[in-house]
Short mmCIF file of N, CA and C in Angstrom, two decimals:
data_model
loop_
_atom_site.label_atom_id
_atom_site.label_comp_id
_atom_site.label_asym_id
_atom_site.label_seq_id
_atom_site.Cartn_x
_atom_site.Cartn_y
_atom_site.Cartn_z
N MET A 163 0.90 -1.25 -0.07
CA MET A 163 0.18 0.08 0.07
C MET A 163 0.88 1.39 -0.21
N ASN A 164 0.64 2.11 -0.65
CA ASN A 164 1.30 3.50 -0.67
C ASN A 164 0.99 4.28 -0.04
N SER A 165 1.78 5.55 0.10
CA SER A 165 1.68 6.41 1.08
C SER A 165 0.13 7.48 1.23
N SER A 166 -0.20 7.24 -0.05
CA SER A 166 -1.29 8.48 -0.77
C SER A 166 -2.48 7.71 0.02
N ASN A 167 -2.51 6.57 -0.43
CA ASN A 167 -3.65 5.36 0.13
C ASN A 167 -3.64 5.67 1.30
N THR A 168 -2.53 5.28 1.90
CA THR A 168 -2.80 4.93 3.49
C THR A 168 -3.39 6.55 3.97
N HIS A 169 -2.68 7.27 3.09
CA HIS A 169 -3.21 8.91 3.72
C HIS A 169 -4.86 8.71 3.60
N GLN A 170 -5.44 8.30 2.49
CA GLN A 170 -6.83 8.61 1.89
C GLN A 170 -7.33 7.77 2.83
N SER A 171 -6.86 6.31 3.37
CA SER A 171 -7.38 6.02 4.24
C SER A 171 -7.80 6.57 5.48
N MET A 172 -6.43 6.97 6.16
CA MET A 172 -6.91 7.66 7.11
C MET A 172 -7.84 8.95 7.18
N LYS A 173 -7.64 9.59 6.21
CA LYS A 173 -8.80 10.34 5.93
C LYS A 173 -10.35 10.04 6.05
N GLU A 174 -10.62 9.12 5.33
CA GLU A 174 -11.57 7.94 5.62
C GLU A 174 -12.19 7.79 6.99
N MET A 175 -11.21 7.20 7.55
CA MET A 175 -11.24 6.78 9.31
C MET A 175 -11.61 8.13 10.01
N ARG A 176 -11.16 9.02 9.96
CA ARG A 176 -11.33 10.26 10.53
C ARG A 176 -12.49 10.89 10.44
N LYS A 177 -12.76 10.92 9.11
CA LYS A 177 -14.71 11.38 9.03
C LYS A 177 -15.40 10.50 9.75
N LEU A 178 -15.52 9.02 9.32
CA LEU A 178 -16.18 7.81 10.16
C LEU A 178 -16.20 8.25 11.71
N PHE A 179 -14.78 8.52 12.11
CA PHE A 179 -14.76 8.82 13.35
C PHE A 179 -15.73 9.92 14.00
N LEU A 180 -15.65 11.05 13.27
CA LEU A 180 -16.19 12.37 13.18
C LEU A 180 -17.97 12.24 13.09
N TYR A 181 -18.14 11.65 12.16
CA TYR A 181 -19.87 11.35 11.92
C TYR A 181 -20.09 10.58 13.23
N THR A 182 -19.61 9.12 13.63
CA THR A 182 -20.08 8.68 14.32
C THR A 182 -20.34 9.32 15.94
N LEU A 183 -19.02 10.43 16.13
CA LEU A 183 -19.01 10.65 17.32
C LEU A 183 -20.08 12.01 17.25
N TYR A 184 -20.70 12.95 16.48
CA TYR A 184 -21.50 13.94 15.97
C TYR A 184 -23.09 12.76 16.13
N CYS A 185 -23.18 11.69 15.49
CA CYS A 185 -24.50 11.22 15.78
C CYS A 185 -24.24 10.84 17.30
N VAL A 186 -23.59 9.98 18.08
CA VAL A 186 -23.59 9.93 19.06
C VAL A 186 -24.24 11.29 20.18
N CYS A 187 -24.01 12.32 19.70
CA CYS A 187 -24.02 13.17 20.49
C CYS A 187 -25.22 13.80 20.18
N ILE A 188 -25.72 13.65 19.16
CA ILE A 188 -27.06 14.21 18.88
C ILE A 188 -28.07 13.38 19.70
N VAL A 189 -27.67 12.05 19.55
CA VAL A 189 -28.55 10.84 20.45
C VAL A 189 -28.92 11.18 21.95
N MET A 190 -27.39 11.47 22.18
CA MET A 190 -27.41 11.73 23.84
C MET A 190 -28.01 13.15 24.14
N GLY A 191 -28.11 13.80 23.14
CA GLY A 191 -28.93 15.10 23.23
C GLY A 191 -30.19 14.89 23.12
N ILE A 192 -30.77 14.21 22.77
CA ILE A 192 -32.21 14.40 22.34
C ILE A 192 -32.85 12.88 23.56
N THR A 193 -31.99 11.99 24.00
CA THR A 193 -32.69 11.46 24.62
C THR A 193 -32.42 11.91 26.23
N SER A 194 -31.74 13.11 26.59
CA SER A 194 -31.16 13.57 28.05
C SER A 194 -32.28 14.32 28.35
N CYS A 195 -33.21 14.75 27.35
CA CYS A 195 -33.91 15.99 27.71
C CYS A 195 -34.71 15.77 29.25
N ASP A 196 -34.64 16.59 29.96
CA ASP A 196 -35.18 16.23 31.27
C ASP A 196 -36.70 17.07 31.43
N THR A 197 -37.54 15.71 31.40
CA THR A 197 -38.99 16.11 30.91
C THR A 197 -39.70 16.69 32.23
N ASN A 198 -38.73 16.32 33.32
CA ASN A 198 -39.23 16.91 34.66
C ASN A 198 -39.21 18.56 34.82
N THR A 199 -38.69 19.00 33.90
CA THR A 199 -38.50 20.20 34.02
C THR A 199 -39.02 20.83 32.60
N PRO A 200 -40.22 21.16 32.50
CA PRO A 200 -40.79 21.53 30.85
C PRO A 200 -40.39 23.09 30.37
N TYR A 201 -40.27 23.62 31.66
CA TYR A 201 -39.92 25.31 31.37
C TYR A 201 -38.58 25.83 32.34
N TYR A 202 -38.19 26.40 31.44
CA TYR A 202 -36.80 27.06 32.09
C TYR A 202 -36.13 27.84 30.76
N HIS A 203 -36.41 29.15 31.39
CA HIS A 203 -35.91 30.65 30.49
C HIS A 203 -35.65 31.85 31.16
N TYR A 204 -34.64 32.23 30.85
CA TYR A 204 -34.11 33.48 31.46
C TYR A 204 -34.41 34.43 30.64
N ALA A 205 -34.78 35.57 31.49
CA ALA A 205 -35.21 37.19 30.06
C ALA A 205 -34.00 38.59 31.03
N HIS A 206 -33.41 38.55 29.83
CA HIS A 206 -32.26 39.64 29.89
C HIS A 206 -32.87 40.84 30.37
N THR A 207 -32.56 41.77 31.31
CA THR A 207 -32.72 42.86 31.53
C THR A 207 -31.21 44.42 30.96
N PRO A 208 -31.54 45.33 30.87
CA PRO A 208 -30.83 46.39 30.86
C PRO A 208 -29.79 45.92 32.05
N ILE A 209 -28.46 45.64 31.64
CA ILE A 209 -27.58 45.81 33.00
C ILE A 209 -27.09 47.14 33.40
N ASP A 210 -27.17 48.30 32.68
CA ASP A 210 -26.91 49.43 33.19
C ASP A 210 -28.25 49.88 33.88
N GLY A 211 -29.62 49.73 34.11
CA GLY A 211 -30.64 49.64 34.98
C GLY A 211 -31.67 49.18 33.92
N TRP A 212 -32.42 48.33 34.91
CA TRP A 212 -33.88 47.45 34.82
C TRP A 212 -34.89 48.79 35.21
N GLU A 213 -35.53 49.44 34.91
CA GLU A 213 -36.47 49.91 34.93
C GLU A 213 -37.62 49.54 35.76
N LYS A 214 -38.42 50.21 36.44
CA LYS A 214 -39.33 49.58 37.42
C LYS A 214 -40.89 49.36 36.46
N ASN A 215 -41.00 50.10 35.48
CA ASN A 215 -41.97 49.56 34.91
C ASN A 215 -41.80 48.72 33.29
N ASP A 216 -40.64 48.04 33.03
CA ASP A 216 -40.05 47.32 32.73
C ASP A 216 -40.40 45.75 32.70
N THR A 217 -41.20 45.24 32.59
CA THR A 217 -42.38 44.00 33.14
C THR A 217 -41.47 42.38 32.24
N LEU A 218 -40.61 41.87 32.63
CA LEU A 218 -40.39 40.48 32.04
C LEU A 218 -41.51 39.73 32.28
N ARG A 219 -41.63 39.21 30.93
CA ARG A 219 -42.64 37.69 30.60
C ARG A 219 -42.22 36.40 29.95
N TYR A 220 -43.13 35.30 30.70
CA TYR A 220 -42.66 34.07 30.40
C TYR A 220 -44.32 33.70 30.11
N GLU A 221 -43.86 32.46 28.95
CA GLU A 221 -44.90 31.67 28.24
C GLU A 221 -44.91 30.57 28.61
N VAL A 222 -45.62 29.78 29.44
CA VAL A 222 -44.78 28.44 29.53
C VAL A 222 -46.21 27.71 28.42
N GLU A 223 -45.79 26.84 27.73
CA GLU A 223 -46.38 26.10 26.64
C GLU A 223 -47.85 25.25 27.54
N PRO A 224 -48.81 25.06 27.06
CA PRO A 224 -49.68 23.86 27.57
C PRO A 224 -48.96 22.73 27.90
N LEU A 225 -49.25 22.50 29.27
CA LEU A 225 -47.93 20.95 29.97
C LEU A 225 -48.42 19.97 29.25
N LYS A 226 -47.53 18.81 29.34
CA LYS A 226 -48.04 17.69 28.60
C LYS A 226 -48.38 16.58 29.17
N LYS A 227 -47.90 17.06 30.95
CA LYS A 227 -48.36 15.93 32.30
C LYS A 227 -49.15 16.99 33.22
N GLY A 228 -50.04 16.60 33.81
CA GLY A 228 -50.63 17.19 35.04
C GLY A 228 -49.90 16.56 36.29
N GLY A 229 -49.65 17.13 37.05
CA GLY A 229 -49.18 17.07 38.89
C GLY A 229 -48.44 18.44 39.48
N GLU A 230 -47.77 17.66 40.66
CA GLU A 230 -47.09 19.05 41.33
C GLU A 230 -46.03 19.59 40.32
N TYR A 231 -45.91 21.00 40.47
CA TYR A 231 -44.77 21.43 39.79
C TYR A 231 -44.39 22.98 41.24
N GLU A 232 -43.20 22.44 40.46
CA GLU A 232 -42.18 23.87 41.66
C GLU A 232 -41.71 24.82 41.03
N THR A 233 -42.46 26.24 41.42
CA THR A 233 -41.37 27.32 40.51
C THR A 233 -40.44 27.66 41.09
N ILE A 234 -39.02 28.03 40.44
CA ILE A 234 -38.00 28.42 41.13
C ILE A 234 -37.93 29.39 40.38
N VAL A 235 -37.36 30.74 40.94
CA VAL A 235 -37.06 31.89 39.96
C VAL A 235 -35.35 31.98 40.25
N GLY A 236 -34.73 32.11 39.12
CA GLY A 236 -33.44 32.63 39.30
C GLY A 236 -32.98 34.24 38.93
N LEU A 237 -32.07 34.64 39.66
CA LEU A 237 -31.51 35.80 39.69
C LEU A 237 -29.79 35.72 39.36
N ARG A 238 -29.63 36.78 38.17
CA ARG A 238 -27.92 37.09 37.63
C ARG A 238 -27.74 38.19 37.92
N LEU A 239 -26.78 38.76 38.69
CA LEU A 239 -26.36 40.22 38.90
C LEU A 239 -24.77 40.01 39.11
N ASN A 240 -24.45 41.65 38.65
CA ASN A 240 -22.76 41.73 38.96
C ASN A 240 -22.89 42.62 40.38
N GLY A 241 -21.68 42.87 40.61
CA GLY A 241 -20.85 44.07 41.35
C GLY A 241 -21.69 45.51 41.40
N ALA A 242 -22.01 45.79 40.88
CA ALA A 242 -22.92 47.27 40.07
C ALA A 242 -24.24 46.96 41.27
N TYR A 243 -24.90 46.02 41.72
CA TYR A 243 -25.80 46.05 42.08
C TYR A 243 -25.97 47.07 43.50
N PRO A 244 -26.63 47.93 43.78
CA PRO A 244 -26.34 48.51 45.00
C PRO A 244 -27.17 48.07 46.27
N PHE A 245 -27.38 46.97 46.49
CA PHE A 245 -28.23 46.75 47.91
C PHE A 245 -28.29 45.73 48.11
N ARG A 246 -28.56 45.20 49.39
CA ARG A 246 -28.47 43.93 50.01
C ARG A 246 -29.71 43.16 49.66
N LYS A 247 -30.71 43.26 49.35
CA LYS A 247 -31.67 42.19 48.73
C LYS A 247 -32.42 43.45 47.75
N LEU A 248 -33.10 42.41 46.87
CA LEU A 248 -34.02 42.43 45.52
C LEU A 248 -35.47 42.05 46.09
N TYR A 249 -36.50 42.79 46.05
CA TYR A 249 -38.10 42.67 46.11
C TYR A 249 -37.99 42.19 44.65
N LEU A 250 -39.11 41.56 44.17
CA LEU A 250 -39.75 41.28 42.88
C LEU A 250 -41.16 40.49 43.29
N ILE A 251 -41.87 41.68 42.41
CA ILE A 251 -43.50 40.96 42.61
C ILE A 251 -43.57 40.31 40.90
N MET A 252 -44.03 38.98 41.53
CA MET A 252 -44.94 37.79 40.39
C MET A 252 -45.76 37.11 40.19
N GLU A 253 -46.58 37.44 39.04
CA GLU A 253 -47.60 37.16 38.86
C GLU A 253 -47.67 35.99 37.90
N GLN A 254 -48.90 34.90 38.01
CA GLN A 254 -48.88 34.11 37.44
C GLN A 254 -50.33 33.76 37.31
N GLU A 255 -51.04 33.58 35.84
CA GLU A 255 -52.19 33.32 35.51
C GLU A 255 -52.36 31.98 34.31
N ILE A 256 -52.90 31.57 35.04
CA ILE A 256 -53.06 29.84 34.77
C ILE A 256 -54.39 29.71 33.27
N TYR A 257 -54.29 29.48 32.37
CA TYR A 257 -55.39 28.62 31.32
C TYR A 257 -55.31 27.35 31.15
N PRO A 258 -56.43 27.37 31.00
CA PRO A 258 -58.05 27.70 30.77
C PRO A 258 -58.93 28.34 31.80
N SER A 259 -58.48 28.22 33.20
CA SER A 259 -59.08 28.62 34.37
C SER A 259 -58.90 29.99 34.71
N LEU A 260 -58.11 30.52 34.31
CA LEU A 260 -57.98 31.73 34.68
C LEU A 260 -57.37 32.09 35.91
N HIS A 261 -57.03 30.94 36.82
CA HIS A 261 -56.46 31.43 38.22
C HIS A 261 -55.85 32.39 37.96
N ARG A 262 -55.02 32.98 39.27
CA ARG A 262 -54.33 34.18 39.27
C ARG A 262 -53.54 34.03 40.75
N ARG A 263 -52.39 34.27 40.39
CA ARG A 263 -51.68 34.07 41.76
C ARG A 263 -50.56 35.36 41.83
N THR A 264 -50.25 35.71 42.83
CA THR A 264 -48.93 36.77 43.06
C THR A 264 -48.65 36.82 44.03
N ASP A 265 -47.36 36.68 44.31
CA ASP A 265 -45.92 36.49 45.09
C ASP A 265 -45.02 37.44 45.11
N THR A 266 -44.42 38.03 46.31
CA THR A 266 -43.45 38.75 46.68
C THR A 266 -42.29 37.97 46.90
N ILE A 267 -41.30 38.25 46.20
CA ILE A 267 -39.96 37.41 46.38
C ILE A 267 -39.30 38.16 46.81
N CYS A 268 -38.39 37.81 47.54
CA CYS A 268 -37.02 38.76 48.19
C CYS A 268 -36.04 37.68 48.87
N PHE A 269 -34.77 38.14 47.25
CA PHE A 269 -33.68 37.71 47.38
C PHE A 269 -32.43 38.56 48.29
N ASN A 270 -31.90 37.61 49.45
CA ASN A 270 -30.57 38.53 50.19
C ASN A 270 -29.27 38.02 49.10
N VAL A 271 -29.24 39.39 48.83
CA VAL A 271 -27.68 39.00 47.46
C VAL A 271 -26.26 39.04 48.26
N THR A 272 -26.57 40.23 49.59
CA THR A 272 -25.11 40.01 50.16
C THR A 272 -25.45 39.84 51.66
N SER A 273 -24.76 39.48 52.61
CA SER A 273 -23.94 39.59 53.94
C SER A 273 -24.06 41.12 54.21
N LYS A 274 -24.46 40.91 55.61
CA LYS A 274 -24.33 42.15 56.33
C LYS A 274 -23.21 43.03 56.14
N ASP A 275 -21.84 42.31 55.66
CA ASP A 275 -20.50 43.38 55.57
C ASP A 275 -20.72 43.55 54.08
N GLY A 276 -21.54 43.28 53.05
CA GLY A 276 -21.62 43.70 51.53
C GLY A 276 -20.95 42.84 50.73
N ARG A 277 -20.90 41.46 51.15
CA ARG A 277 -20.16 40.75 50.07
C ARG A 277 -21.49 39.92 49.57
N PHE A 278 -21.15 39.70 48.36
CA PHE A 278 -22.40 39.07 47.74
C PHE A 278 -22.25 37.33 48.16
N ILE A 279 -23.61 36.94 48.20
CA ILE A 279 -23.36 35.93 48.42
C ILE A 279 -23.89 34.75 47.55
N GLY A 280 -24.14 35.44 46.44
CA GLY A 280 -24.24 34.11 45.42
C GLY A 280 -23.08 33.47 45.09
N ASN A 281 -23.53 32.60 43.87
CA ASN A 281 -22.15 31.50 43.14
C ASN A 281 -21.72 32.46 42.04
N GLY A 282 -20.68 32.78 42.06
CA GLY A 282 -19.83 33.00 40.95
C GLY A 282 -18.71 33.99 41.36
N ILE A 283 -18.17 34.47 40.37
CA ILE A 283 -17.09 35.72 40.74
C ILE A 283 -17.28 37.05 40.39
N SER A 284 -17.64 37.28 38.92
CA SER A 284 -17.79 38.80 38.72
C SER A 284 -19.48 38.97 37.85
N TYR A 285 -20.17 37.82 38.49
CA TYR A 285 -21.77 37.74 38.12
C TYR A 285 -21.94 36.79 38.93
N PHE A 286 -23.17 37.25 39.99
CA PHE A 286 -23.57 36.19 41.06
C PHE A 286 -24.79 35.36 40.36
N GLN A 287 -25.31 34.15 40.81
CA GLN A 287 -26.09 33.30 40.32
C GLN A 287 -26.96 33.09 41.76
N TYR A 288 -28.29 33.22 41.91
CA TYR A 288 -29.26 33.05 42.90
C TYR A 288 -30.48 32.25 42.19
N THR A 289 -30.77 31.30 43.36
CA THR A 289 -32.11 30.61 42.73
C THR A 289 -33.14 30.39 44.17
N LEU A 290 -34.19 30.36 44.17
CA LEU A 290 -35.14 30.53 45.10
C LEU A 290 -36.35 30.25 44.75
N PRO A 291 -36.90 28.73 45.29
CA PRO A 291 -38.14 27.98 45.13
C PRO A 291 -39.16 29.09 45.56
N VAL A 292 -39.99 29.32 45.04
CA VAL A 292 -41.31 30.01 45.39
C VAL A 292 -42.67 29.61 45.42
N SER A 293 -43.03 28.62 45.15
CA SER A 293 -44.07 28.00 45.48
C SER A 293 -44.44 26.93 44.63
N LYS A 294 -44.92 25.81 44.71
CA LYS A 294 -45.68 24.30 44.72
C LYS A 294 -47.09 24.48 44.40
N ASP A 295 -47.78 24.25 43.20
CA ASP A 295 -48.73 24.24 42.62
C ASP A 295 -49.35 22.98 41.72
N TYR A 296 -50.18 22.59 41.82
CA TYR A 296 -51.11 21.35 41.07
C TYR A 296 -51.15 21.96 39.86
N TYR A 297 -51.18 21.78 38.89
CA TYR A 297 -51.48 22.12 37.41
C TYR A 297 -51.59 20.76 36.62
N SER A 298 -53.00 20.80 35.84
CA SER A 298 -53.91 19.87 35.30
C SER A 298 -53.41 19.55 33.60
N GLU A 299 -53.08 18.59 33.01
CA GLU A 299 -52.54 18.40 31.54
C GLU A 299 -53.05 19.57 30.90
N GLU A 300 -52.46 20.12 30.05
CA GLU A 300 -53.08 21.21 28.95
C GLU A 300 -52.81 22.80 29.68
N ASP A 301 -52.76 22.92 30.64
CA ASP A 301 -52.64 24.19 31.11
C ASP A 301 -51.07 24.78 30.66
N SER A 302 -51.60 26.11 30.66
CA SER A 302 -50.50 26.92 30.34
C SER A 302 -50.38 27.75 31.18
N ILE A 303 -49.24 28.31 31.43
CA ILE A 303 -48.80 29.59 32.47
C ILE A 303 -48.36 30.58 31.87
N HIS A 304 -49.03 32.24 32.15
CA HIS A 304 -48.31 33.50 31.74
C HIS A 304 -47.80 34.11 33.15
N ILE A 305 -46.40 34.28 32.91
CA ILE A 305 -46.06 34.71 34.34
C ILE A 305 -45.20 35.93 33.64
N THR A 306 -45.12 37.23 34.97
CA THR A 306 -44.78 38.35 34.59
C THR A 306 -43.94 38.65 35.66
N ILE A 307 -42.55 39.35 35.52
CA ILE A 307 -41.81 39.69 36.82
C ILE A 307 -41.53 41.01 36.63
N ARG A 308 -41.62 41.97 37.42
CA ARG A 308 -41.21 43.61 37.72
C ARG A 308 -40.58 43.59 39.11
N HIS A 309 -39.46 44.46 39.38
CA HIS A 309 -39.19 44.56 40.44
C HIS A 309 -39.93 45.62 41.22
N ALA A 310 -39.75 45.34 42.79
CA ALA A 310 -40.75 45.96 43.43
C ALA A 310 -39.44 47.03 44.52
N MET A 311 -38.45 47.73 44.07
CA MET A 311 -37.80 48.21 44.91
C MET A 311 -38.31 49.83 44.77
N LYS A 312 -38.33 50.75 45.45
CA LYS A 312 -37.88 52.23 45.73
C LYS A 312 -37.53 52.75 44.54
N ARG A 313 -36.28 52.55 44.39
CA ARG A 313 -35.71 52.97 43.08
C ARG A 313 -36.05 52.84 41.99
N ASP A 314 -36.32 53.55 40.93
CA ASP A 314 -36.91 53.49 39.62
C ASP A 314 -36.42 52.43 38.36
N ILE A 315 -34.96 53.03 38.57
CA ILE A 315 -34.05 52.10 37.73
C ILE A 315 -32.80 51.28 38.81
N LEU A 316 -32.95 50.24 38.33
CA LEU A 316 -31.93 49.29 39.23
C LEU A 316 -30.54 48.89 38.54
N PRO A 317 -29.43 49.15 38.73
CA PRO A 317 -28.25 48.95 37.95
C PRO A 317 -27.75 47.46 38.56
N GLY A 318 -26.90 46.75 37.43
CA GLY A 318 -26.49 45.58 38.17
C GLY A 318 -27.05 44.32 38.19
N ILE A 319 -28.60 44.46 37.42
CA ILE A 319 -29.21 42.88 37.10
C ILE A 319 -29.50 42.60 35.80
N SER A 320 -28.82 41.00 35.46
CA SER A 320 -28.82 40.84 34.47
C SER A 320 -29.83 40.14 33.88
N ASP A 321 -29.97 39.04 34.43
CA ASP A 321 -31.13 38.14 34.17
C ASP A 321 -31.83 37.60 34.79
N ILE A 322 -33.31 37.45 35.12
CA ILE A 322 -34.16 36.84 35.52
C ILE A 322 -34.62 35.64 34.93
N GLY A 323 -34.84 34.46 35.91
CA GLY A 323 -35.40 33.50 35.17
C GLY A 323 -36.40 32.72 35.78
N ILE A 324 -37.21 31.64 34.81
CA ILE A 324 -38.25 31.23 35.65
C ILE A 324 -37.57 29.57 34.97
N ARG A 325 -37.68 28.63 36.28
CA ARG A 325 -37.93 26.98 36.50
C ARG A 325 -38.82 26.65 36.59
N LEU A 326 -39.53 25.58 35.82
CA LEU A 326 -40.75 24.90 36.23
C LEU A 326 -40.57 23.70 36.51
N LEU A 327 -40.54 22.79 37.73
CA LEU A 327 -40.18 21.44 37.88
C LEU A 327 -41.18 20.55 38.52
N ARG A 328 -41.48 19.31 37.81
CA ARG A 328 -42.11 18.55 38.26
C ARG A 328 -42.00 17.65 38.87
N HIS A 329 -42.95 17.35 39.99
CA HIS A 329 -42.25 16.68 41.23
C HIS A 329 -42.96 14.90 41.02
#
């Protein structure tokens, strides 16, 4: 076998290996989807200032399974956030029942000496379980979040997220 045939054979084996690896990754990605987390989404806010009247919106598509679900709110902020706590108002409207729920959420973001207590180095991540509710199959949920701080514009908040976890 000459060197050009060997080189060509090595190229074909490499292509086959990469193709196989690609297929395995696709199959793993499809089969590893978390069916107990039907919704997980972060909405971005302007890092230089989230305005009080700027409401974040989340639309949970009709649920495929009924049961008990936990709603978890996530927060990402940086060192420009000027307060020890963050208060949020979360409103949920469930369709088709039109049931409404409003929660006031408080994140403790710094210790008494002003150090950020979230996970991270330059951006800090926080999560807070808010509620456990029973939803029926095909329920959809419209969620809005706004801040409830006295200051009209809050700097340093980059993202607010919603995770719905089925138990």
